[in-house]
mmCIF file of C-alpha atoms in Angstrom:
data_model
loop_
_atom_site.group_PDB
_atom_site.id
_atom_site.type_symbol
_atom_site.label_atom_id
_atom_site.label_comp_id
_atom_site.label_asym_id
_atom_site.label_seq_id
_atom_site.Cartn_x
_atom_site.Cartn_y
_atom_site.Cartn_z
ATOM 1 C CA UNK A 1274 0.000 0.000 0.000
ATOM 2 C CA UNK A 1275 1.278 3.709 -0.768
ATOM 3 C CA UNK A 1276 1.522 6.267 2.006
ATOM 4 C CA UNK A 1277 3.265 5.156 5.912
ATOM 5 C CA UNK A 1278 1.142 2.936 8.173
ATOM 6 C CA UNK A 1279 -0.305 5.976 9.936
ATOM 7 C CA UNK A 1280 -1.490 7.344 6.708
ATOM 8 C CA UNK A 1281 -5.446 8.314 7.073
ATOM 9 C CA UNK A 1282 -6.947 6.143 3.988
ATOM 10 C CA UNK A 1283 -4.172 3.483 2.415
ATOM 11 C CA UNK A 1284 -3.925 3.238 -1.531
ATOM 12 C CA UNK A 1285 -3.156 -0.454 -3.325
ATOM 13 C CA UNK A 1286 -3.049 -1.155 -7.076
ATOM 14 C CA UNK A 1287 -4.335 -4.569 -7.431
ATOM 15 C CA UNK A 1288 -4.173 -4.625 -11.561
ATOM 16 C CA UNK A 1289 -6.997 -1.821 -13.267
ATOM 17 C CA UNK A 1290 -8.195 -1.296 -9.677
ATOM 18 C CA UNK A 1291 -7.553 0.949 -6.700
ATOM 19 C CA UNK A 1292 -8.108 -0.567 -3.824
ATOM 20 C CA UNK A 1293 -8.726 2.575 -1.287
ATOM 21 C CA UNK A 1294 -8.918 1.797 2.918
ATOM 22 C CA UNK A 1295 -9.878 4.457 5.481
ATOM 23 C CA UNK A 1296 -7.449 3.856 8.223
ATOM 24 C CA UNK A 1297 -8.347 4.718 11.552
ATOM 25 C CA UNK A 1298 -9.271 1.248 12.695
ATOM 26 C CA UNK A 1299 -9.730 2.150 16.549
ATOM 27 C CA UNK A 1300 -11.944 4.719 15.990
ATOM 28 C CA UNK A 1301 -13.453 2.785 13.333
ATOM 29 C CA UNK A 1302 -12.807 4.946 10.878
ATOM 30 C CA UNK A 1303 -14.676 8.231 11.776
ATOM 31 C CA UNK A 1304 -14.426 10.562 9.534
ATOM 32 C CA UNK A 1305 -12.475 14.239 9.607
ATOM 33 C CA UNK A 1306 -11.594 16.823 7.510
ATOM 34 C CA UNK A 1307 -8.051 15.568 6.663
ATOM 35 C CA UNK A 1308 -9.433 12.000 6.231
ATOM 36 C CA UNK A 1309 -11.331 13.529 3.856
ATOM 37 C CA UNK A 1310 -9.022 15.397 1.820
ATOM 38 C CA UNK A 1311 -6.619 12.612 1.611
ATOM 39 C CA UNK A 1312 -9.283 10.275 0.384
ATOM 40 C CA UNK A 1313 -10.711 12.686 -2.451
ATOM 41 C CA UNK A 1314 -7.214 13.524 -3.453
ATOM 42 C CA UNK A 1315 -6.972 10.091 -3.782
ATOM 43 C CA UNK A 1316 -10.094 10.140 -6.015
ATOM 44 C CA UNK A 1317 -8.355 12.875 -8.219
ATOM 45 C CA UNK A 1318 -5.870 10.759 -8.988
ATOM 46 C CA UNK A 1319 -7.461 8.332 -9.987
ATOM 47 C CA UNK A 1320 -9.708 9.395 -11.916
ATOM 48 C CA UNK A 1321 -6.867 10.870 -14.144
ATOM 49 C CA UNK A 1322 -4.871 7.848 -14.503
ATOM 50 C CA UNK A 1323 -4.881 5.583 -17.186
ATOM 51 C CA UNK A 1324 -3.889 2.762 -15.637
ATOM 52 C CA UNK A 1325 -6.483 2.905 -13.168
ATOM 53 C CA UNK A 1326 -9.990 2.060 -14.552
ATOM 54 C CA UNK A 1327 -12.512 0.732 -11.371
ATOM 55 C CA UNK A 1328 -11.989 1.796 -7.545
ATOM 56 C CA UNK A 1329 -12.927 -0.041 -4.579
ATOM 57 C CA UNK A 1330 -13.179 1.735 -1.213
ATOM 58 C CA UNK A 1331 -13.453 -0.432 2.193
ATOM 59 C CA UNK A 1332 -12.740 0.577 5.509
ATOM 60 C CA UNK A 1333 -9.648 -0.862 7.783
ATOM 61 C CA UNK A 1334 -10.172 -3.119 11.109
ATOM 62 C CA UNK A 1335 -14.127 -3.537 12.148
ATOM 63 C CA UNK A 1336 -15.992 -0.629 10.633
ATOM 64 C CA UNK A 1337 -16.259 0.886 7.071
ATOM 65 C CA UNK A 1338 -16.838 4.576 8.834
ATOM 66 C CA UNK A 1339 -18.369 5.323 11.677
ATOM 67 C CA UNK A 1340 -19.530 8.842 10.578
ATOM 68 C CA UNK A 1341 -18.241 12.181 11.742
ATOM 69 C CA UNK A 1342 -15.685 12.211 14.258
ATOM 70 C CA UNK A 1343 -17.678 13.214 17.418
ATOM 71 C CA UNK A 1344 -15.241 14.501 19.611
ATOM 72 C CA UNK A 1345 -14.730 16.654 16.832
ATOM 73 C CA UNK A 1346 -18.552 17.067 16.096
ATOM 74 C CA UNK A 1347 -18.746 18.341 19.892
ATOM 75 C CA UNK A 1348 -17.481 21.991 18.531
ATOM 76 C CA UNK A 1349 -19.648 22.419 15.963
ATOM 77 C CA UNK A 1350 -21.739 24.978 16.920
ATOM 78 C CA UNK A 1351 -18.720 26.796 17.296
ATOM 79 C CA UNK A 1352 -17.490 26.521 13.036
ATOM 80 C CA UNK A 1353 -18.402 29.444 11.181
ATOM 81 C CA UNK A 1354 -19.102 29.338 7.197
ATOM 82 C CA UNK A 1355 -15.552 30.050 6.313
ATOM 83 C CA UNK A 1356 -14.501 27.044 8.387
ATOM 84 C CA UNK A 1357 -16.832 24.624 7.191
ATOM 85 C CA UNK A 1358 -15.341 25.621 3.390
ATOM 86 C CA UNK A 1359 -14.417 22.824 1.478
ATOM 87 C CA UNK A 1360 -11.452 22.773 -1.389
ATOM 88 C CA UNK A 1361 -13.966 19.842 -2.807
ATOM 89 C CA UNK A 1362 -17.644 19.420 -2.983
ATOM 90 C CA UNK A 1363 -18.893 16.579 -0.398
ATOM 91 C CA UNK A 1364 -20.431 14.360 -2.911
ATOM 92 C CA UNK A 1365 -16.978 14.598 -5.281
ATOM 93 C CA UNK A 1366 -17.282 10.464 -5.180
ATOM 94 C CA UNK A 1367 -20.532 10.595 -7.017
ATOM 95 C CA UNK A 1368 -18.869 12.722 -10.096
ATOM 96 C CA UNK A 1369 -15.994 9.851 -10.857
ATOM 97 C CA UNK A 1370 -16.491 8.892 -14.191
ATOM 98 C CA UNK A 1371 -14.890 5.631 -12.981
ATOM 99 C CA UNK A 1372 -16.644 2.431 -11.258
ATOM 100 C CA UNK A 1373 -16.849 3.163 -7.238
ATOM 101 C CA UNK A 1374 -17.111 -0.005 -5.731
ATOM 102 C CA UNK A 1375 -18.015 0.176 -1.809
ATOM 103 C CA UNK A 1376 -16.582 -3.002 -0.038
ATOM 104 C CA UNK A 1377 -18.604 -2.362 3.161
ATOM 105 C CA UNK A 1378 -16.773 -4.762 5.793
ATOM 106 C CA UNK A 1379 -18.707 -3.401 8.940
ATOM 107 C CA UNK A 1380 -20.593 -0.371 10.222
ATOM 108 C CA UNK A 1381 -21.417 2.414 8.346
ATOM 109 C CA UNK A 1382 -23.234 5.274 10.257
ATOM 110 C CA UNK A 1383 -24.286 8.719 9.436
ATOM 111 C CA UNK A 1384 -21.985 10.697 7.251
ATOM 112 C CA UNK A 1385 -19.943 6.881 6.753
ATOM 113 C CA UNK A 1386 -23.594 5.503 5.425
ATOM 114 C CA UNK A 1387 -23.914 8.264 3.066
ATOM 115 C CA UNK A 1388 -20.457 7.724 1.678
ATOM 116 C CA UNK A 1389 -21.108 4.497 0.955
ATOM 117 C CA UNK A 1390 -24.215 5.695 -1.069
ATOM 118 C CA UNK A 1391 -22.304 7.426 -2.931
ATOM 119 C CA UNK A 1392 -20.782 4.347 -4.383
ATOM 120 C CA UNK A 1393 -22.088 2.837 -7.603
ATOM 121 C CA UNK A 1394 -23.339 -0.671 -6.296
ATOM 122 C CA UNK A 1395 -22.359 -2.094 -2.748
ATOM 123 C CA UNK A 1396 -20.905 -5.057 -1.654
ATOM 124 C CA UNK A 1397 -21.007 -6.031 2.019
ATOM 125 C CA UNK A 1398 -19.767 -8.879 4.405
ATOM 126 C CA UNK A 1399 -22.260 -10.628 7.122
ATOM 127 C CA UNK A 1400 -20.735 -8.003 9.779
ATOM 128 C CA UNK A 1401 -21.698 -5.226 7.818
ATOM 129 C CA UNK A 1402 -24.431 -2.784 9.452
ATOM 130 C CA UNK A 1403 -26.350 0.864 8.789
ATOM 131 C CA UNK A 1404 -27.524 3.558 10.725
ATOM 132 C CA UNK A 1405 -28.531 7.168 9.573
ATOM 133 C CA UNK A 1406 -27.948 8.030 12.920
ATOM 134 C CA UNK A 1407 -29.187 12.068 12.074
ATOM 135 C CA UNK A 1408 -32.113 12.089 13.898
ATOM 136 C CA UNK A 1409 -30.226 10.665 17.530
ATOM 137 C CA UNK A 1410 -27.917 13.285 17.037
ATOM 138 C CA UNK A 1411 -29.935 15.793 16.629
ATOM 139 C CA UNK A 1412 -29.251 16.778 13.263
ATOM 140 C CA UNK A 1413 -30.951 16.512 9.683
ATOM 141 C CA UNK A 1414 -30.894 14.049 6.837
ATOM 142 C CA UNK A 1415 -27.237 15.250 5.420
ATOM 143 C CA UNK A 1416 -25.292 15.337 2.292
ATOM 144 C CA UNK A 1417 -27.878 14.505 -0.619
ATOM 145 C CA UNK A 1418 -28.697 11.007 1.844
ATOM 146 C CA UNK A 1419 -32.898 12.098 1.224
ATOM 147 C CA UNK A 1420 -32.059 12.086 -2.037
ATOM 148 C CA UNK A 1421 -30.060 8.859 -2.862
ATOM 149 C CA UNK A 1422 -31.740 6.645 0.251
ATOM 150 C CA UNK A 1423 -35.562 6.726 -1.439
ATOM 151 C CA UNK A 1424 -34.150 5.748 -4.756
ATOM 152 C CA UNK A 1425 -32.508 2.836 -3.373
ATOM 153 C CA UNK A 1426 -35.090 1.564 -0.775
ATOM 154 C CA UNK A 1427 -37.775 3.611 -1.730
ATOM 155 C CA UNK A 1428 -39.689 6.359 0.406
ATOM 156 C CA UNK A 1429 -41.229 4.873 3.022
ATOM 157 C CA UNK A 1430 -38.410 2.549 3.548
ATOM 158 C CA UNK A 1431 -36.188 5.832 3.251
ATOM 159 C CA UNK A 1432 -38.361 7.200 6.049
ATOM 160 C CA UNK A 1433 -38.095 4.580 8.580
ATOM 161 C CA UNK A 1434 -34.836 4.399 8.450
ATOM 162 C CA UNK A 1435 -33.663 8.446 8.686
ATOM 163 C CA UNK A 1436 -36.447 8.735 11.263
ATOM 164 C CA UNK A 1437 -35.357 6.052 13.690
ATOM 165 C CA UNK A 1438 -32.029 5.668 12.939
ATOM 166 C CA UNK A 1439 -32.107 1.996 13.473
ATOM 167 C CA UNK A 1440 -29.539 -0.232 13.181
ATOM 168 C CA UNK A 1441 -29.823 -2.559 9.910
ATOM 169 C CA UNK A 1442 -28.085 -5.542 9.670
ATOM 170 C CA UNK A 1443 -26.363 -7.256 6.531
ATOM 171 C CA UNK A 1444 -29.636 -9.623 5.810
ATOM 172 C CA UNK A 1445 -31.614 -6.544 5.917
ATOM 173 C CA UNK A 1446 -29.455 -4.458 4.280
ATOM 174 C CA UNK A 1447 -29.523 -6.985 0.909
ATOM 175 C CA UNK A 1448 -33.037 -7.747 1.284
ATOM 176 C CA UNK A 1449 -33.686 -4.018 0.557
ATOM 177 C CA UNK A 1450 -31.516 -2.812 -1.416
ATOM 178 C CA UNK A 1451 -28.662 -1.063 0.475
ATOM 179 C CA UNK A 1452 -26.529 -3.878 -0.466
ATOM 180 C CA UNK A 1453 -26.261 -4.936 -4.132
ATOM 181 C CA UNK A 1454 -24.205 -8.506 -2.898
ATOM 182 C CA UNK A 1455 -23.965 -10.679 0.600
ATOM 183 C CA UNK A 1456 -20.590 -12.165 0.405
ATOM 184 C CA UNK A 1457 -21.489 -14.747 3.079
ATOM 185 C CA UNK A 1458 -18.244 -16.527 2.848
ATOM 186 C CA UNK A 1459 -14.689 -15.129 1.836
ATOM 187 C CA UNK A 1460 -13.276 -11.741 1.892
ATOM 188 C CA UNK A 1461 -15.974 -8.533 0.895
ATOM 189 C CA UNK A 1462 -12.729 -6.809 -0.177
ATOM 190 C CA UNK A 1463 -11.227 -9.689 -2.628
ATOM 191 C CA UNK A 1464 -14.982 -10.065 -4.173
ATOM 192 C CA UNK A 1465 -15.413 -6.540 -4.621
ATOM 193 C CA UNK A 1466 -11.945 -6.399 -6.381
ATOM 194 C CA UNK A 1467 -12.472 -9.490 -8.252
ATOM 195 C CA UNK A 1468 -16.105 -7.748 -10.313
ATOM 196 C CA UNK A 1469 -14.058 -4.270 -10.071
ATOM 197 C CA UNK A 1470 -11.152 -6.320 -12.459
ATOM 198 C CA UNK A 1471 -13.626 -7.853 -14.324
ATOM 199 C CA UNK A 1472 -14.857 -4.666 -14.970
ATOM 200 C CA UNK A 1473 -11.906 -3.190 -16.069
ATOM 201 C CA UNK A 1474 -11.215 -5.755 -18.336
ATOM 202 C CA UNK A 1475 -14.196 -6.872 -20.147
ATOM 203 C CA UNK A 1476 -16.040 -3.130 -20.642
ATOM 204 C CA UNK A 1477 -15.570 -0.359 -22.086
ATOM 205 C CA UNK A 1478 -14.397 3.070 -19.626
ATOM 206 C CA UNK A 1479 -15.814 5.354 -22.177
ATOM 207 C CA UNK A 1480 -19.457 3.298 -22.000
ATOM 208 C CA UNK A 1481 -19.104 3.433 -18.448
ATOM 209 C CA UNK A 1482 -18.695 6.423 -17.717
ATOM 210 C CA UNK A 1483 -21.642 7.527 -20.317
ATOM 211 C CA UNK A 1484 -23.800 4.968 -18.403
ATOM 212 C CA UNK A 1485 -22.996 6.534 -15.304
ATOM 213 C CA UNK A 1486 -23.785 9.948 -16.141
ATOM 214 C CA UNK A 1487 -27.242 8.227 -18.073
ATOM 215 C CA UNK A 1488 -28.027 6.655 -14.425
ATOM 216 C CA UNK A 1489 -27.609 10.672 -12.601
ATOM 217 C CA UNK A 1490 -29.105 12.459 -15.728
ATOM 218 C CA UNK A 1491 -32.351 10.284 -16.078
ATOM 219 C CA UNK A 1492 -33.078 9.855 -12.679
ATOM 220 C CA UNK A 1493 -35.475 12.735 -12.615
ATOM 221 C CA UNK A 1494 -36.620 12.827 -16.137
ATOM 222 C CA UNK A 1495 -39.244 11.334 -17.961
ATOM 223 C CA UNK A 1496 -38.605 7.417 -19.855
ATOM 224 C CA UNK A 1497 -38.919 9.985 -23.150
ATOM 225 C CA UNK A 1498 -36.575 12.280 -21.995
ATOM 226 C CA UNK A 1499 -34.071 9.562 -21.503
ATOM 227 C CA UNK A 1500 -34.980 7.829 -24.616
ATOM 228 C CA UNK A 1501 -34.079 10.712 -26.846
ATOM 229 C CA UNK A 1502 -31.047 11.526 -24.897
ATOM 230 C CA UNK A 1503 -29.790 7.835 -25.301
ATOM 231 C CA UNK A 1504 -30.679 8.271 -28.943
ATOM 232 C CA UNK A 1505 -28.014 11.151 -29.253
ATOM 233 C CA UNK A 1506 -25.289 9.157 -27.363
ATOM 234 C CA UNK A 1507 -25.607 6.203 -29.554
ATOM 235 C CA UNK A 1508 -25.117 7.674 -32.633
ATOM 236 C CA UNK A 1509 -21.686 9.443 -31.063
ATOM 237 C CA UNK A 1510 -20.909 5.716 -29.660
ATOM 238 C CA UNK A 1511 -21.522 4.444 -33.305
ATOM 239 C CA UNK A 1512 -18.654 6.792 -34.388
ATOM 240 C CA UNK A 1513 -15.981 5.774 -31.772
ATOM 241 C CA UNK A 1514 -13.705 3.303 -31.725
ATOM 242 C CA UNK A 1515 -14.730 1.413 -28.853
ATOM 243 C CA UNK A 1516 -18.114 0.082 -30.601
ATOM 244 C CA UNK A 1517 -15.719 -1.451 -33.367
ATOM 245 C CA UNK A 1518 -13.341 -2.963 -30.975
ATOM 246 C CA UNK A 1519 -16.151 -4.081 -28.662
ATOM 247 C CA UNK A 1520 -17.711 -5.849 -31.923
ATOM 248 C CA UNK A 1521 -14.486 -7.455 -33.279
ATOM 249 C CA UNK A 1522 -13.705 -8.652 -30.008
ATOM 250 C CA UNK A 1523 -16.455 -10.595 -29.499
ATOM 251 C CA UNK A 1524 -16.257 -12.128 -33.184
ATOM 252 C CA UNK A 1525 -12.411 -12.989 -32.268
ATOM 253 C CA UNK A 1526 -13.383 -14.563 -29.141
ATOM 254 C CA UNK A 1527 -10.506 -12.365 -27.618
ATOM 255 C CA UNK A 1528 -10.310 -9.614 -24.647
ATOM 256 C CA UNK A 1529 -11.265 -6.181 -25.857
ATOM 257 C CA UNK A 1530 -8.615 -3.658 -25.507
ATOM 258 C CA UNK A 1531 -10.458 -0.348 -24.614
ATOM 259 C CA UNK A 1532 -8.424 2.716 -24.870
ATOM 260 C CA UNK A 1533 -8.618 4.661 -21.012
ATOM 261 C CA UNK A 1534 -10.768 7.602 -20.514
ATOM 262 C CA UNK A 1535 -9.070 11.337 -21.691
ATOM 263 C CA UNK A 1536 -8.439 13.077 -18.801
ATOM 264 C CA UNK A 1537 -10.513 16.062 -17.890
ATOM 265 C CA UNK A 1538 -8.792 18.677 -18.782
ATOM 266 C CA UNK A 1539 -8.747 17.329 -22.043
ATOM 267 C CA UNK A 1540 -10.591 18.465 -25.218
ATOM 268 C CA UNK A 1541 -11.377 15.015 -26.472
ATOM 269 C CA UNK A 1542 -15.080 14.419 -25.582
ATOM 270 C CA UNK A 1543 -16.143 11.140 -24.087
#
């Protein structure tokens, strides 16, 4: 893993696919501010490099994150605007045009559920448990979580759990929706990595990311809205390269080779 053993959130390349940890295992990895910033630079990078095509984000020791820090949270009424500025938006996971894979190994609570809602699909091991946790501690439903927790579970679902705050175990979580895949046996982290690769190997980047930004895009529209909006994106996927090597591929019973995504500061649209 990059970065020394005290490093906040540990980076490993395993092949295409990041493999990103938050580290503070005895406090189970509650979030702070630098935390934070080390993990989204992390997501910067990553989304620029080539090599790099799915990411996978887990947490270290017992817990995936146990929300804000709240020794930390204990001052808050004392944080003025300019203090609570941010060099990156909150929700910067949800804008990676890569995969985000959650590998949730344990609890995820407040702030550390909605992180791993930000994650494109969720994989979670039989210790894994959520909690909105707003409403005990006095607070609201934060950081777009009324917004992504409906769509998931739907609303009254959504409700009872930012209302009571209840605990919800693994079973419940899958059963529902909040988890995409039990692994009941094995390690969360080596499955997660394992349809991450796959992934990165067998699909397109540039169809991924359009399919991503379909998913956000449509979610409010009508089905005709998104219709004639997916009309428009095939033709410009007819004209690239990818459809052809996608096609031939399959005829030559070979692995595609997909070129990687432009980076963003680049002209070349995607």
């Amino acid at each position: 893993m990059t970065g020394a053993p005290g490093e906040l959130v540990l980076a490993e390349r395993r092949g295409p696919v990041l493999l990103v940890t938050f580290n503070r295992p005895a406090k189970l990895n509650a979030w702070t501010d630098e935390l934070e910033d080390r993990y989204f630079a992390l997501l910067d990078a990553a989304e620029d490099d080539p090599d790099v095509r799915a990411v996978v984000v887990t947490g270290a020791g017992r817990g995936f994150c146990a929300g804000a820090d709240l020794q930390r949270l204990q001052a808050v009424g004392e944080v003025s605007e300019a203090d609570r500025a941010r060099r990156r938006p909150r929700d910067l996971p949800r804008t990676l045009r890569k995969p985000l894979i959650g590998a949730i190994n344990g609890v995820a609570a407040g702030l550390g559920m909605v992180e791993a809602l930000y994650c494109d699909l969720r994989f979670g091991s039989p210790s894994a448990r959520f909690t909105t946790a707003f409403a005990q501690r006095g607070l609201i439903a934060e950081y777009g979580i009324s917004w992504l927790l409906p769509r998931l579970v739907g609303h009254s679902r959504a409700a009872d759990l930012l209302l009571s705050s209840r605990m919800v175990d693994a079973e419940e979580a899958f059963r529902i929706g909040l988890l995409d895949h039990l692994v009941r046996t094995g390690s969360v982290v080596d499955a997660a990595v394992a349809y991450a690769t796959d992934l990165a190997r067998r699909c397109s980047p540039a169809s991924m990311a359009t399919i991503k930004s379909q998913l956000s895009n449509d979610a409010d529209g009508t089905y005709a809205d998104s219709v004639t909006r997916a009309e428009g994106l095939m033709l410009q996927a007819f004209r690239g390269s990818d459809v052809v090597e996608g096609v031939a591929s399959h005829l030559d019973k070979r692995p595609p080779d997909f070129p990687s995504l432009p980076v963003r500061s680049s002209d070349v649209p995607v």
